[in-house]
Short mmCIF file of C-alpha atoms in Angstrom, two decimals:
data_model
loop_
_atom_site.label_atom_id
_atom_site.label_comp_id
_atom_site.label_asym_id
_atom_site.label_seq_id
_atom_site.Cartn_x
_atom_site.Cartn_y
_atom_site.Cartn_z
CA UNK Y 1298 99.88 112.81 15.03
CA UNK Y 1299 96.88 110.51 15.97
CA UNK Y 1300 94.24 110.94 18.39
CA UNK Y 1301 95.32 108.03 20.46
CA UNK Y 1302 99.47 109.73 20.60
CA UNK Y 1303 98.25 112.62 21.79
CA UNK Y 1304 96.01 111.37 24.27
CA UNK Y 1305 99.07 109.37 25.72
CA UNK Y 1306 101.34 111.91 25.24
CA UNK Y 1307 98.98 114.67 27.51
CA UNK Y 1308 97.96 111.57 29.97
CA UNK Y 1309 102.43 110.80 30.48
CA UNK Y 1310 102.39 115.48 30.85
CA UNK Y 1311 99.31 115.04 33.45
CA UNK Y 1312 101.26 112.26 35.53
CA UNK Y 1313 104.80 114.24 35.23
CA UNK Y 1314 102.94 117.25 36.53
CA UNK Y 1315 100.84 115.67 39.26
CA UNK Y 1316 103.92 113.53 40.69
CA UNK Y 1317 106.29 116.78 40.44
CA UNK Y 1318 104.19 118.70 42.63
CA UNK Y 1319 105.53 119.02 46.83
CA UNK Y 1320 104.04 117.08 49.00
CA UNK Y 1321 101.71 119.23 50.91
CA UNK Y 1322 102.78 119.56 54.97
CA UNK Y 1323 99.96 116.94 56.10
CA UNK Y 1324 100.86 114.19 53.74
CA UNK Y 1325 104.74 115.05 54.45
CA UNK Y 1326 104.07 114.52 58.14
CA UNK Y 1327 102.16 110.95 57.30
CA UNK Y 1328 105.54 109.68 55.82
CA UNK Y 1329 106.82 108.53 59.15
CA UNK Y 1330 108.43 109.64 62.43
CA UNK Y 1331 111.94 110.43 61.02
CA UNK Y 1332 110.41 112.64 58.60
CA UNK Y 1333 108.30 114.21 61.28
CA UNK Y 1334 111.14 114.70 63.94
CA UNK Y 1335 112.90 118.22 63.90
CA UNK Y 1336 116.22 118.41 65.21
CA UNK Y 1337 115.71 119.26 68.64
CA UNK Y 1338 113.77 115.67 69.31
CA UNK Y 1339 116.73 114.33 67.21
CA UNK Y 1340 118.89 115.63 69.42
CA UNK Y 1341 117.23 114.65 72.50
CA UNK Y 1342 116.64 110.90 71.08
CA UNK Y 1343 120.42 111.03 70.52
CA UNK Y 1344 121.37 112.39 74.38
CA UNK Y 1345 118.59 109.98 75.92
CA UNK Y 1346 119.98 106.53 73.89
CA UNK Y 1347 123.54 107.69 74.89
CA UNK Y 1348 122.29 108.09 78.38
CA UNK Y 1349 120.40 104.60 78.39
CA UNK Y 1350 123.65 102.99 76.45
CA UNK Y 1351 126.19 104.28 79.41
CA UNK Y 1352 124.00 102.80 82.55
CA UNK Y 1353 123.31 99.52 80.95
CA UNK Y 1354 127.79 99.56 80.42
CA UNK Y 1355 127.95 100.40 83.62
CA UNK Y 1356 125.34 98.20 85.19
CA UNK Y 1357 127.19 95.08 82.77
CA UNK Y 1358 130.68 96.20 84.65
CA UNK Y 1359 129.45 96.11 87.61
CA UNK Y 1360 127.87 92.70 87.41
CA UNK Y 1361 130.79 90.98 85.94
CA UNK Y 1362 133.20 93.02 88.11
CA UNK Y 1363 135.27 94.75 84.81
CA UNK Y 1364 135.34 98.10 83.85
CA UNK Y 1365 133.07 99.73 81.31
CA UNK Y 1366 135.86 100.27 78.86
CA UNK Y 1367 135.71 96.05 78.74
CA UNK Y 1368 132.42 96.40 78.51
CA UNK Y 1369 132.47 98.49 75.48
CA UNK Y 1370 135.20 96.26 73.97
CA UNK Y 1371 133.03 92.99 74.17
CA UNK Y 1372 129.69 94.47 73.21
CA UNK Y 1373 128.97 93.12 69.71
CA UNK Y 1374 127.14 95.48 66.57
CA UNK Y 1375 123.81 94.89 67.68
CA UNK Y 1376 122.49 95.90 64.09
CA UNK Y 1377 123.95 92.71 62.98
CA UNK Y 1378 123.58 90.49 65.37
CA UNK Y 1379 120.74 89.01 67.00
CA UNK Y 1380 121.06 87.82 70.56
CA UNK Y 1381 123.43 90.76 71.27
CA UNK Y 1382 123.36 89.76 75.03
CA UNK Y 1383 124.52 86.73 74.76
CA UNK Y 1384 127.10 87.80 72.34
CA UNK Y 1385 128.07 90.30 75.14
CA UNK Y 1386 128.34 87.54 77.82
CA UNK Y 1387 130.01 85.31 76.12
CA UNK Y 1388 132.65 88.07 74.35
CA UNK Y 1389 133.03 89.23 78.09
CA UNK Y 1390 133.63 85.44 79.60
CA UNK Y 1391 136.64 85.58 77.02
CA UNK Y 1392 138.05 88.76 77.88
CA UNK Y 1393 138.06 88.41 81.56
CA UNK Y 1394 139.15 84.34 81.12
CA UNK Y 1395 136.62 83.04 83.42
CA UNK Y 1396 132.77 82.12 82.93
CA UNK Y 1397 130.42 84.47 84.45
CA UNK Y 1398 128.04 82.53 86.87
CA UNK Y 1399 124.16 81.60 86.12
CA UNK Y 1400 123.52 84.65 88.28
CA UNK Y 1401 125.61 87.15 86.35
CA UNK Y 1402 124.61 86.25 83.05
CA UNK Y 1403 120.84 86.31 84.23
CA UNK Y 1404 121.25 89.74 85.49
CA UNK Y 1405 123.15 91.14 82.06
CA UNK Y 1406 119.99 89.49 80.59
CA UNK Y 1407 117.58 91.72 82.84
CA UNK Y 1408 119.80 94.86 82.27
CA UNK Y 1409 119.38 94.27 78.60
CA UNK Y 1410 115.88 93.77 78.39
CA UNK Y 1411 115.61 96.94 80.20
CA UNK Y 1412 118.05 99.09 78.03
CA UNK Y 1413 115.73 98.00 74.98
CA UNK Y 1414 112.72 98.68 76.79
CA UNK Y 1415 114.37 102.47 77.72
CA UNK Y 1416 115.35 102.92 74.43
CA UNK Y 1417 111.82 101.63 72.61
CA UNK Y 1418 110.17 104.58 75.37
CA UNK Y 1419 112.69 107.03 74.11
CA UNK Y 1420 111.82 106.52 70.70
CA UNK Y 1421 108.29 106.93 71.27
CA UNK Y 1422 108.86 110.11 73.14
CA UNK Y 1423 111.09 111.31 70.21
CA UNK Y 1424 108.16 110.85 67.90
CA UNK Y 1425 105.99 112.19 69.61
CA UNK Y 1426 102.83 109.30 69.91
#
């Protein structure tokens, strides 16, 4: 075996050995917020988006004068789709077969930019920062 294989082949065991040590708990942490959140802030993020998702349904139903099951029914995947408000206003004109007025759709816009806001503070309370 030459001096140059076995200087490769201990350089490839030093690499194997320094990459299949743990992570100590301080670089773990530095990963990111979902590695950093335990299960009760999960939990909580999870109750608080829930919370924030029902008032903005029920603040959309009571705009456009439906129920919140409608609601539900019209509101697009918003991990898909990009203007999921207008998505939602326009999916609701259909379902109740009328067009909302300037008014209404202005207000589902301001309910929506608050239910994003709520949920962006949520996170950030989740994370802890």
């Amino acid at each position: 075996m030459s001096w140059s294989s076995r200087t490769s082949r201990a350089a490839l065991f030093a690499l194997w050995a320094v990459l299949a040590l743990p992570l100590a708990p301080e670089a773990a942490a530095q990963l990111g917020p979902a590695a950093a959140m335990d299960p009760a802030r999960t939990a909580s993020l999870s109750a608080a988006s829930r919370r924030i998702e029902d008032h903005f349904v029920a603040e959309v139903a009571r705009i456009a004068g439906t129920t919140p099951n409608r609601v539900r029914r019209a509101m697009p995947d918003e991990r898909r789709i990009t203007s999921a408000a207008s998505r939602l206003i326009s999916a609701l004109e259909v379902d109740l077969g009328a067009p909302l007025t300037p008014e209404q759709q202005a207000e589902i816009l301001e309910a929506d930019h608050a239910r994003k806001l709520s949920l962006m503070k949520a996170r950030e309370a989740a994370g802890g920062r």
